[in-house]
CSV table of C-alpha atoms and ligand atoms in Angstrom, one decimal:
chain,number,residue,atom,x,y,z
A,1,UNK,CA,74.3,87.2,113.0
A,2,UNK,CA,74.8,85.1,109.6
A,3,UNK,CA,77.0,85.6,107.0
A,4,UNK,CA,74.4,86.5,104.9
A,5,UNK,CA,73.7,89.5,106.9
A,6,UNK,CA,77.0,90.9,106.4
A,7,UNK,CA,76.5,90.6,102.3
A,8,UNK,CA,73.3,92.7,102.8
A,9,UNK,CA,75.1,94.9,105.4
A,10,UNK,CA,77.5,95.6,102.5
A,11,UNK,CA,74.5,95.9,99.2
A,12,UNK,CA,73.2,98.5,101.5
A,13,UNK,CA,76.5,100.3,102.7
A,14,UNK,CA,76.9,103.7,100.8
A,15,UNK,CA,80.5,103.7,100.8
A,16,UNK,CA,80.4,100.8,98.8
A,17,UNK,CA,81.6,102.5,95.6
A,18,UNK,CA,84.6,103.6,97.0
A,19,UNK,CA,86.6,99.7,97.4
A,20,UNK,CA,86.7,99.5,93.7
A,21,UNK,CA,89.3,102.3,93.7
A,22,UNK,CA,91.9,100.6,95.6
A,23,UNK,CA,94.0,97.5,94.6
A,24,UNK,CA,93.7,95.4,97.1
A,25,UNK,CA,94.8,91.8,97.0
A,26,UNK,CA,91.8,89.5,96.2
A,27,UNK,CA,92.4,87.0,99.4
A,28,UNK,CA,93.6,89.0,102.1
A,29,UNK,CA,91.1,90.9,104.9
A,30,UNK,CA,93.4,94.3,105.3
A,31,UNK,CA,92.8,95.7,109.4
A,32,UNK,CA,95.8,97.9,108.9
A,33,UNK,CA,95.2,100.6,107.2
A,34,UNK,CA,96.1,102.4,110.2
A,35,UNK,CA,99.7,101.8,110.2
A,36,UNK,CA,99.7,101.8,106.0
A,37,UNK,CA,96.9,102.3,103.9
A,38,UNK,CA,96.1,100.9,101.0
A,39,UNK,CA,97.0,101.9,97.5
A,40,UNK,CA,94.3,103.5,95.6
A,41,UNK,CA,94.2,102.2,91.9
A,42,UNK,CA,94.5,105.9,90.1
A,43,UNK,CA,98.4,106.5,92.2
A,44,UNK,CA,100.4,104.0,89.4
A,45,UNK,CA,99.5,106.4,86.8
A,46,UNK,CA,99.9,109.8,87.9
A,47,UNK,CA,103.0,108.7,89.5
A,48,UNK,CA,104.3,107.3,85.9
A,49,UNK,CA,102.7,110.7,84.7
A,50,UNK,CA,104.4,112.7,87.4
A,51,UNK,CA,107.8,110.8,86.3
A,52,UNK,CA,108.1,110.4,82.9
A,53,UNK,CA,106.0,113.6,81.8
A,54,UNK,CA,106.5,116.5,84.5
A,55,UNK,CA,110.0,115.5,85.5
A,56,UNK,CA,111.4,113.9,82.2
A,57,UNK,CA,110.2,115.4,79.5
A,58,UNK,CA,109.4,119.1,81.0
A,59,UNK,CA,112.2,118.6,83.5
A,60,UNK,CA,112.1,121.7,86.0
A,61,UNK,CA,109.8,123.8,83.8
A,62,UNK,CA,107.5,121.9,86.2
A,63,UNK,CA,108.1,123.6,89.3
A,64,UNK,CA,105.9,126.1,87.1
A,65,UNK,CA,104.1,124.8,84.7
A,66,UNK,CA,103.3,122.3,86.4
A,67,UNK,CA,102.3,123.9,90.0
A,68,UNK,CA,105.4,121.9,91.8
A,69,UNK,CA,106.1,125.1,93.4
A,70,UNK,CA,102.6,125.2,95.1
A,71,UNK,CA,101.6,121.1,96.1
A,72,UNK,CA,102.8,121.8,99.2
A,73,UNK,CA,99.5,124.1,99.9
A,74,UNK,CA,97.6,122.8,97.3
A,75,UNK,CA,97.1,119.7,98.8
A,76,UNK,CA,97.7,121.2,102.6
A,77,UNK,CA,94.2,123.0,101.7
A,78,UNK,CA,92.5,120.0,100.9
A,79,UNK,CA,93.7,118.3,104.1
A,80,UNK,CA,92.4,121.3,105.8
A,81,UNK,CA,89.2,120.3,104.3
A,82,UNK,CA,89.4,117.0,106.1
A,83,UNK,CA,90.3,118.5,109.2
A,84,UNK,CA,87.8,121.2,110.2
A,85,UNK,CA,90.8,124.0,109.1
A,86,UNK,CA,90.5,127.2,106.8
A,87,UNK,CA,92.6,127.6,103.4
A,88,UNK,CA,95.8,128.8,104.0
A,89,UNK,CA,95.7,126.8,107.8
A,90,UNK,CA,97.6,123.3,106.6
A,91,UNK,CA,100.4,122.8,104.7
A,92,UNK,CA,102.3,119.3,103.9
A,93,UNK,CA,105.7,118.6,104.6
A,94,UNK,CA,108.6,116.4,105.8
A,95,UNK,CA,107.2,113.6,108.6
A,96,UNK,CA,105.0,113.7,111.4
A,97,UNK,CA,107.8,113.5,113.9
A,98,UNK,CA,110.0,116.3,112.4
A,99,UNK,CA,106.7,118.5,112.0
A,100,UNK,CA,106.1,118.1,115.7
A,101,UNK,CA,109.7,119.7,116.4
A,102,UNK,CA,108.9,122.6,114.7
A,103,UNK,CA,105.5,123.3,116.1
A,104,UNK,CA,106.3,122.2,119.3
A,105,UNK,CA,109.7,124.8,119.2
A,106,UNK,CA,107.4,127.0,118.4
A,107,UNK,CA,105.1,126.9,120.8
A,108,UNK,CA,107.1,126.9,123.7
A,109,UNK,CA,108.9,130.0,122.0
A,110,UNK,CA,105.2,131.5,121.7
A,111,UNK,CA,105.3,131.1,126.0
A,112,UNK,CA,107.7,132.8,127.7
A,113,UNK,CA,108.6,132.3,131.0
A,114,UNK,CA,106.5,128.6,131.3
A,115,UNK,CA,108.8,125.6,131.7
A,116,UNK,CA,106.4,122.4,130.8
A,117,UNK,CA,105.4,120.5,127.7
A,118,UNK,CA,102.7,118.3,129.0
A,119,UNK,CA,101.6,114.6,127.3
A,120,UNK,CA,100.3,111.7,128.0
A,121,UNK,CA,102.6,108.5,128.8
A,122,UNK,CA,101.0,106.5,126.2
A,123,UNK,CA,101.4,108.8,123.5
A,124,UNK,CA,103.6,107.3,120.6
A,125,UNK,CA,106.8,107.2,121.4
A,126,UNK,CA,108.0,109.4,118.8
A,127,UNK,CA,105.9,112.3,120.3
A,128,UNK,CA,107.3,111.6,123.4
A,129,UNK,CA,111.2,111.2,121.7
A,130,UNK,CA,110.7,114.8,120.5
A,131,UNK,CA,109.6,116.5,123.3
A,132,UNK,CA,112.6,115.4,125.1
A,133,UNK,CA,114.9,116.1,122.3
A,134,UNK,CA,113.6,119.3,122.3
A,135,UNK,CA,113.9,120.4,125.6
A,136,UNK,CA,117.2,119.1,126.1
A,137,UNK,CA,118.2,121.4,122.9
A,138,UNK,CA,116.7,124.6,124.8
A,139,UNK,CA,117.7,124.0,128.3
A,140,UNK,CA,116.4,126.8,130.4
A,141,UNK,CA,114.5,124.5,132.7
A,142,UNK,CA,112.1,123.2,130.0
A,143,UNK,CA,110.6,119.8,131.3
A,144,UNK,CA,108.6,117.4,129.3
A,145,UNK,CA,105.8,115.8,131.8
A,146,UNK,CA,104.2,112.5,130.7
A,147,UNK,CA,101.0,111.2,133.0
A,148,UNK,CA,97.9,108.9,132.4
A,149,UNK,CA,95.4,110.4,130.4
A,150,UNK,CA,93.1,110.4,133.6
A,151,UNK,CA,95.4,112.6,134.8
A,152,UNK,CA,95.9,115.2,132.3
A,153,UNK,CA,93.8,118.5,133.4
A,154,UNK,CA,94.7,118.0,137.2
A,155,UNK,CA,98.4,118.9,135.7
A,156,UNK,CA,97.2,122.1,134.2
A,157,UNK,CA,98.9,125.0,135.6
A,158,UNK,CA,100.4,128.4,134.7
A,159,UNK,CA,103.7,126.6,134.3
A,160,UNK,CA,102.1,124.9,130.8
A,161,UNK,CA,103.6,126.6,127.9
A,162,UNK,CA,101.8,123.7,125.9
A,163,UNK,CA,99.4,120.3,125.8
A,164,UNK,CA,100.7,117.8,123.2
A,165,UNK,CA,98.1,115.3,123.0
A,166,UNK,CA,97.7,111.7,120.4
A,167,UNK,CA,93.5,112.8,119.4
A,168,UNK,CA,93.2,108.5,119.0
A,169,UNK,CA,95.5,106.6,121.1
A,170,UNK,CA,97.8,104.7,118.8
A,171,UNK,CA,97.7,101.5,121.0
A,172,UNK,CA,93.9,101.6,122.4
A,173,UNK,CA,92.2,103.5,119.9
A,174,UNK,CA,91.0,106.4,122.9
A,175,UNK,CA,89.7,108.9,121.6
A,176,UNK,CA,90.2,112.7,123.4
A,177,UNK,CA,87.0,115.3,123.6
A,178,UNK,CA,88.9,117.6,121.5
A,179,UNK,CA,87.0,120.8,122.1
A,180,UNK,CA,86.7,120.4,125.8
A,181,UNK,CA,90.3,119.3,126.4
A,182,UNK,CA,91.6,122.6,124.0
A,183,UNK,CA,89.4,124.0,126.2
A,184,UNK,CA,90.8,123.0,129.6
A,185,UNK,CA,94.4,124.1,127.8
A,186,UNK,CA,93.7,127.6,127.4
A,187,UNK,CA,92.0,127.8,130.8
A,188,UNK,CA,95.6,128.3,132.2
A,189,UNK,CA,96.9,130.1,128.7
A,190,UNK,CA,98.7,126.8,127.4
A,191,UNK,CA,98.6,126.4,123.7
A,192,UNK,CA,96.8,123.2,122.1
A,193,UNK,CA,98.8,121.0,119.7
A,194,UNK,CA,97.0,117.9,118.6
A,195,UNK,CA,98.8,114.5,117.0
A,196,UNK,CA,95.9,113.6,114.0
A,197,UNK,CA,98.0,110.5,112.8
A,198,UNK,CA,95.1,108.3,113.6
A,199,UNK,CA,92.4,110.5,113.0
A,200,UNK,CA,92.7,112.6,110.0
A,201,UNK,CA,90.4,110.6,107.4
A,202,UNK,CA,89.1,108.3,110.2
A,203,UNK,CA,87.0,110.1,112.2
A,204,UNK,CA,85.2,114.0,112.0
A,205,UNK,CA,88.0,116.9,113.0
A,206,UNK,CA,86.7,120.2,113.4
A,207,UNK,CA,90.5,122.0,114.4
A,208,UNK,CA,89.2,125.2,114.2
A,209,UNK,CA,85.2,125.0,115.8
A,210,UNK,CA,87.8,123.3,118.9
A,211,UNK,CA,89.7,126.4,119.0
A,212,UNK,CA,93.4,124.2,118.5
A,213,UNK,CA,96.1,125.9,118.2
A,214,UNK,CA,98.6,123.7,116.4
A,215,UNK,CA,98.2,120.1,115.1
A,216,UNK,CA,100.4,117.4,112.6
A,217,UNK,CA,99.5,114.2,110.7
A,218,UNK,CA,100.2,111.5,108.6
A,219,UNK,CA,99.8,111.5,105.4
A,220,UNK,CA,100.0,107.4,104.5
A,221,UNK,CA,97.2,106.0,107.2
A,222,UNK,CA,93.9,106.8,106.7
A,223,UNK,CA,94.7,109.5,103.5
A,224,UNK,CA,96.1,106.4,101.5
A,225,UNK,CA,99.5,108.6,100.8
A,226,UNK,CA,102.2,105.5,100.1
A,227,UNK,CA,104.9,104.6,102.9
A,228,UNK,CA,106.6,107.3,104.3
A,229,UNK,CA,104.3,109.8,102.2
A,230,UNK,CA,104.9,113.6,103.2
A,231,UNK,CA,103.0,114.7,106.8
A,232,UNK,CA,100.9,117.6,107.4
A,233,UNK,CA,101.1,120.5,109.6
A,234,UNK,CA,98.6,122.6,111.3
A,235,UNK,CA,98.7,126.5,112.7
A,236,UNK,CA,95.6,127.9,113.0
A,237,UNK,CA,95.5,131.6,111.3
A,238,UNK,CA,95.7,133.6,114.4
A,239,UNK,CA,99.4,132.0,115.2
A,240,UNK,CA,101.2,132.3,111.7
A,241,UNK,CA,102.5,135.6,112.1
A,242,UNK,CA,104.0,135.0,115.5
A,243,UNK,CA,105.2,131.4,115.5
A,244,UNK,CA,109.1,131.4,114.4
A,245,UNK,CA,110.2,128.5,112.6
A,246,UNK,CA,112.7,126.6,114.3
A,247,UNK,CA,114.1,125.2,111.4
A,248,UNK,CA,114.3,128.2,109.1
A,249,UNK,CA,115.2,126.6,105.5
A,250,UNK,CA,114.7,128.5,102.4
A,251,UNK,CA,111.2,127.4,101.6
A,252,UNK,CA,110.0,128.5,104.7
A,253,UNK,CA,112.0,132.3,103.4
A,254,UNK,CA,109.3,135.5,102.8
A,255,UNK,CA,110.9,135.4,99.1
A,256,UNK,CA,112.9,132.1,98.4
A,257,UNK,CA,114.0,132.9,94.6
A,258,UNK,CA,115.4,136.5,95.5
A,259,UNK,CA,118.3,134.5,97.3
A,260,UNK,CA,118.9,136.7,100.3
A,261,UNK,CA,121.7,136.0,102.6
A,262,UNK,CA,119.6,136.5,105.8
A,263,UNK,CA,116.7,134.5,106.9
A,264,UNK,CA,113.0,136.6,106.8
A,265,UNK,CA,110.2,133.9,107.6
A,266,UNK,CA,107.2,133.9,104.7
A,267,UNK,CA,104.3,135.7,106.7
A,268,UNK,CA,101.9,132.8,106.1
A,269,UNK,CA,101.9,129.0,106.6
A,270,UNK,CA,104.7,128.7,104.1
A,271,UNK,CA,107.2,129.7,107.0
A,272,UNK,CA,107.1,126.0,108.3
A,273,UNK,CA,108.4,124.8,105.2
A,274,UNK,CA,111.6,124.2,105.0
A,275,UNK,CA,113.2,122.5,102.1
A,276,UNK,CA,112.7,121.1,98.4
A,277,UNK,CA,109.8,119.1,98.8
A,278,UNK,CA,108.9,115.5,97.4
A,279,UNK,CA,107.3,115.7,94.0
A,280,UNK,CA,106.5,112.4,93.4
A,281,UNK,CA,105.2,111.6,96.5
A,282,UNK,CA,103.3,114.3,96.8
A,283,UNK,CA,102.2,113.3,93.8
A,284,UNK,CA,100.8,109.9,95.3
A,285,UNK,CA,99.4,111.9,98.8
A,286,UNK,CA,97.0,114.0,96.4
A,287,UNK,CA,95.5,110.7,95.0
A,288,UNK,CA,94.3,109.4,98.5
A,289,UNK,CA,93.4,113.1,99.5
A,290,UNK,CA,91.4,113.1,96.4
A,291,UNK,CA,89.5,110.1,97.6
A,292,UNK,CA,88.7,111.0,101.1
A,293,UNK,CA,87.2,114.2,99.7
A,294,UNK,CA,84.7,112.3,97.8
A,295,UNK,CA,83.6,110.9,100.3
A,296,UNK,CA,81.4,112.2,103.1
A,297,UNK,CA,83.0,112.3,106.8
A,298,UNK,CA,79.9,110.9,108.3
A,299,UNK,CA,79.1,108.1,106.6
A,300,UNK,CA,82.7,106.9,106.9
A,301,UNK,CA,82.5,107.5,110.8
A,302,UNK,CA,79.1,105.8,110.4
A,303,UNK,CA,80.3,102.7,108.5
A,304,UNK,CA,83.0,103.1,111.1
A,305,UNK,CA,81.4,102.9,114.7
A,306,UNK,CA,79.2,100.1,112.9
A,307,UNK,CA,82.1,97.7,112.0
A,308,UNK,CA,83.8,98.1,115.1
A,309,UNK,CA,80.7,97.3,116.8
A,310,UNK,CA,80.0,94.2,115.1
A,311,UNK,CA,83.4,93.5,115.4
A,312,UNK,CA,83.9,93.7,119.1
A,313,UNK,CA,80.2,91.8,119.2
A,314,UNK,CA,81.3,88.9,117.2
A,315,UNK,CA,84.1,87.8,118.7
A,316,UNK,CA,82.4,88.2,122.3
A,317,UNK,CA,80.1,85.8,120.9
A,318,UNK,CA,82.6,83.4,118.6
A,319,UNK,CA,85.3,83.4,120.2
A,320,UNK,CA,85.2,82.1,124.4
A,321,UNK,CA,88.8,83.1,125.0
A,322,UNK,CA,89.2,86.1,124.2
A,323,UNK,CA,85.9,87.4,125.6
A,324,UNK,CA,86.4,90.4,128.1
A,325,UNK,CA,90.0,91.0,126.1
A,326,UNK,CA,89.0,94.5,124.8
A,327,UNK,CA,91.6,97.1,125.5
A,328,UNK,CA,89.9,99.9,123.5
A,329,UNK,CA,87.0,102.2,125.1
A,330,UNK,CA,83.5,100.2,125.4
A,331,UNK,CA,81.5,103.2,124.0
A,332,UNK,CA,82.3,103.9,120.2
A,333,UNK,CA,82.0,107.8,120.8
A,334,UNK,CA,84.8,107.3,123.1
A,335,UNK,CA,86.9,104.8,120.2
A,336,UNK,CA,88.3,105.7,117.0
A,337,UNK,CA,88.6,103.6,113.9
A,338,UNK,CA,90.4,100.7,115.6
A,339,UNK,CA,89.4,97.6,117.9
A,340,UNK,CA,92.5,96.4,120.6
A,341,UNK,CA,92.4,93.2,122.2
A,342,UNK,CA,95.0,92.3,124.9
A,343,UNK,CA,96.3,89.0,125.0
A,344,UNK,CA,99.4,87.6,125.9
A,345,UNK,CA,99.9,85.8,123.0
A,346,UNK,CA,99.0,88.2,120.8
A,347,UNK,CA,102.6,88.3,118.6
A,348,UNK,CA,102.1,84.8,117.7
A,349,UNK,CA,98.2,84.9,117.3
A,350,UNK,CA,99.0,87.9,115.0
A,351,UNK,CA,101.2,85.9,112.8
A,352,UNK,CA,99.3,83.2,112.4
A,353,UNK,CA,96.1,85.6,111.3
A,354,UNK,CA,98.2,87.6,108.9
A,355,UNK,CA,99.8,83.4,107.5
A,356,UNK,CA,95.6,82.9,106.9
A,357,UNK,CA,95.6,86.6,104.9
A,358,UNK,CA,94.1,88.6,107.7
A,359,UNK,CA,96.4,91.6,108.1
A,360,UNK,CA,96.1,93.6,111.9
A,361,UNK,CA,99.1,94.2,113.9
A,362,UNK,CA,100.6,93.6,117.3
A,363,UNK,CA,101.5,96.1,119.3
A,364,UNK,CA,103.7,95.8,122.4
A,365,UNK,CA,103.2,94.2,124.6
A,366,UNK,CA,100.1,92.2,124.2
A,367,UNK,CA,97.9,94.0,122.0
A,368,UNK,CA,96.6,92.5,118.7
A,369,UNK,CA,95.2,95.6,116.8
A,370,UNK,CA,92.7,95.7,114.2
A,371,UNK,CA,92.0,99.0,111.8
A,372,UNK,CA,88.9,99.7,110.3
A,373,UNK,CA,89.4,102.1,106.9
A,374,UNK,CA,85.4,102.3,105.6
A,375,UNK,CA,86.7,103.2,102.2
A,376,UNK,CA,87.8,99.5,101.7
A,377,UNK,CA,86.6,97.4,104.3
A,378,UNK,CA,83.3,95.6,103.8
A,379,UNK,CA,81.4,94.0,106.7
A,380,UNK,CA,81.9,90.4,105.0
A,381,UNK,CA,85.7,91.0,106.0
A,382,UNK,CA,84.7,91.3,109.4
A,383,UNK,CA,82.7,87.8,109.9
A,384,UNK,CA,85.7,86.5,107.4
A,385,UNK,CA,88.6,88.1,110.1
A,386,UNK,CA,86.3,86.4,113.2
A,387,UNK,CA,85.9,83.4,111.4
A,388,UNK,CA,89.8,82.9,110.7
A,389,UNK,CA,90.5,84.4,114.4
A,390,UNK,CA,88.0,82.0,116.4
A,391,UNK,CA,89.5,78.8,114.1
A,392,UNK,CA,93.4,80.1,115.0
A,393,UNK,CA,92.2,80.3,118.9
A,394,UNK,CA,89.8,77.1,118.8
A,395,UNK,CA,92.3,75.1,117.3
A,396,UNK,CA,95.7,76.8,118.8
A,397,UNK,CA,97.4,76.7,115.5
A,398,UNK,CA,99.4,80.1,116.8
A,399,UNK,CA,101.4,77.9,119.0
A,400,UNK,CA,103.3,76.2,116.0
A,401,UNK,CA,107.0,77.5,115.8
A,402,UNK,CA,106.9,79.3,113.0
A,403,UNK,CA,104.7,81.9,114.5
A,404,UNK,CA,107.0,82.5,117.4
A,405,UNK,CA,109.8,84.3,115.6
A,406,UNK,CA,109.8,88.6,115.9
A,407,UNK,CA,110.7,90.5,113.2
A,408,UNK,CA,112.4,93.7,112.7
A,409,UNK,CA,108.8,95.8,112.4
A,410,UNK,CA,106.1,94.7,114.7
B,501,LIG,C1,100.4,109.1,116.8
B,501,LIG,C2,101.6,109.0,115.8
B,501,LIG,N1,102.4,110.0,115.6
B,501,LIG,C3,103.4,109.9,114.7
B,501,LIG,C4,103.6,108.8,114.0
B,501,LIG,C5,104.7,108.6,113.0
B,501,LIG,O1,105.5,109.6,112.8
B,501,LIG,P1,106.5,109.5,111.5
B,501,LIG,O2,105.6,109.5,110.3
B,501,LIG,O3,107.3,110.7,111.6
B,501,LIG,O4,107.3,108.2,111.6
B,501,LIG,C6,102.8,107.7,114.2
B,501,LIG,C7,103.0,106.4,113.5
B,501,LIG,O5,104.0,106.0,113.0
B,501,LIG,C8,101.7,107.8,115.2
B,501,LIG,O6,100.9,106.7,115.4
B,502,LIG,N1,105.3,104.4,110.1
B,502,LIG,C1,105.5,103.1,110.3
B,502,LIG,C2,106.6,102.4,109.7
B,502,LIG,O1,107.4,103.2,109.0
B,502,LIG,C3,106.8,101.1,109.9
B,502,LIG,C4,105.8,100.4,110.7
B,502,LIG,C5,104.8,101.0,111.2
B,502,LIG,C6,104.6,102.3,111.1
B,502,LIG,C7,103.5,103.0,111.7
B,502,LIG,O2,102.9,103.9,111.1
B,502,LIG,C8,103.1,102.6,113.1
B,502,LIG,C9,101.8,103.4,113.5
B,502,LIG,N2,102.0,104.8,113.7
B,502,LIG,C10,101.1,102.8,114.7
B,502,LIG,O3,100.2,103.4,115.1
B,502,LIG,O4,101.5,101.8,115.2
């Protein structure tokens, strides 16, 4: 293909509208906007608003007048939207990894008697961390068991109190059947939590046509939230009465502002809040929220499996070295929104791409990882990111020193 067919590629792309909404540096190709996505140009403002406005002139008259008291729903509700879930279903709050501890405490507390948290080794790691800190908190024979993806429903048993799965792989970009695997789970009466870091706003979620039971997510990938925006939990309608909160903080209280001295869980979602949340980033979340929303699902999954197509096609064809080097799935309705490609230079090669303005990551131990966010990547980034790739390999400029050196986040 030519150049010139990527600038038609983009004319015709029906997303197109949407990369005038982010600020984006003018010479830099961003592939990782699914580690931090990008900042959409509306979140400066209502952030000042948020600041100066709500908080210093009406100071806490906003928890009211304002709807403080309710952005936790508020904008869990239009997550749900995102992610195949009714109103009332999703709530934000605190990160991914503490959000996991309560739903996963939950969970096993929902299954008495069964001993084993199953995942997958690859998981990320802090899925993995909080499994194990969990079950070493409860004792009682609870075992976390970790096996190869492959493996996953041959491990299925009565013992299964419940399946915490990654929905995209973090490190390949794998993407789970999510109904039949839920499915699989319940076969032997195991509850279904799902990890939608690195699918929520990426690819189509429909939680509730799966049948899931629990699920959490990230709030600053894909939904453009800001670093360390707030996370999102999931509990499908059925579970909310039943599930106890294992951290039971006084938003999570049946009446928070009556002050009781014992805890009574609120009988809906709000029980898996826990404390006073984060205005202001909240604040910044329901900007990127508000963008996803406008636009459709599909066509961003479209736009999607087409760049990572052309992506994976060019540099088979560009580049003669790292031909054959794809670590994600082959078949796109097997791949999220990302393209991995192993090499074992891939630190170095990473840091010279990101010295020419072509931001990916590296992930250990020999994966260079590339993110494809429809909302601001056009298809002339991707022949620009090949172009800059082939002329880093071609030319080795990734062996000088200065791309040697790690630093403290990979
Ligand atoms: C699958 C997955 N889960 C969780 C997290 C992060 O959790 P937290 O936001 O709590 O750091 C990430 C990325 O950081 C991730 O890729
Ligand atoms: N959350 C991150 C951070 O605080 C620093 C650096 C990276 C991250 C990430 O989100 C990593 C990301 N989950 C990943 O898939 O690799």
């Amino acid at each position: 293909m030519t150049p010139d067919a990527f600038t038609t590629l983009d004319q015709k792309d029906p997303l197109r509208a949407f990369r005038q909404y982010f600020d984006l540096p003018a010479d830099v190709v961003y592939l990782d906007g699914n580690s931090l996505g990008a900042l959409p140009k509306a979140t400066p403002a209502r952030v000042r608003e948020v600041v100066e406005e709500e908080w210093g002139q009406q100071l806490i008259r906003s928890w009211n007048t304002r709807g403080w008291i309710d952005l936790q729903r508020r904008i869990g509700d239009k997550i749900g939207r995102i992610i195949g879930a009714e109103p009332g279903e999703t709530l934000v709050a605190d990160s991914t990894s503490v959000n996991l501890f309560k739903l996963l405490a939950g969970a096993v507390k929902l299954r008495p008697g069964r001993t084993r948290i199953i995942s997958e080794i690859g998981n990320f790691p802090t899925d993995l961390y909080i499994a194990q800190g969990l079950a070493a908190l409860l004792g009682d024979g609870i075992e976390v068991i970790a096996v190869k993806p492959e493996d996953v429903e041959s491990v299925l048993d009565e013992r299964v109190a419940v399946l915490m799965l990654t929905h995209v792989n973090y490190g390949t970009g794998a993407m789970y059947d999510m109904a039949q695997i839920t499915e699989r789970a319940h076969d032997v009466g195991a509850l279904m939590l799902w990890d939608l870091a690195h699918s929520a706003g990426a690819v189509p979620v429909e939680l509730n046509a799966a049948g899931a039971d629990l699920a959490v997510g990230c709030g600053y990938k894909y939904l453009n939230g800001g670093p360390g925006a707030p996370a999102f939990l999931y509990v499908a309608e059925r579970h909310q009465a039943q599930l106890q909160p294992a951290i039971s903080g006084w938003f999570g209280h049946a009446a928070p502002f009556a002050f009781e001295g014992d805890y009574r869980p609120a009988g809906d979602i709000m029980r898996l809040a826990v404390g006073t949340p984060p205005v202001i980033s909240l604040a910044a979340l329901e900007i990127g929220v508000d963008l996803m929303l406008d636009a459709p699902i599909s066509a961003i999954r479209d736009k999607s499996i087409r760049q990572t197509e052309l992506f994976i096609e060019l540099v088979d064809q560009e580049i003669p070295e790292l031909r054959g080097s794809l670590a994600s799935p082959s078949d796109p309705l097997r791949r999220g929104s990302q393209v991995c490609l192993r090499h074992p230079d891939a630190w170095p090669i990473m840091q010279a791409l990101i010295a020419r303005g072509v931001i990916g990551d590296f992930r250990a131990p020999d994966i260079l990882r590339f993110g494809f966010t429809p909302l601001y990547v056009g298809y002339a980034d991707i022949w620009k990111a090949v172009r800059i790739l082939r002329h880093i390999m071609v030319t080795g400029e990734w062996r000088q020193d200065a791309y040697q050196a790690k630093s403290k986040v990979t």
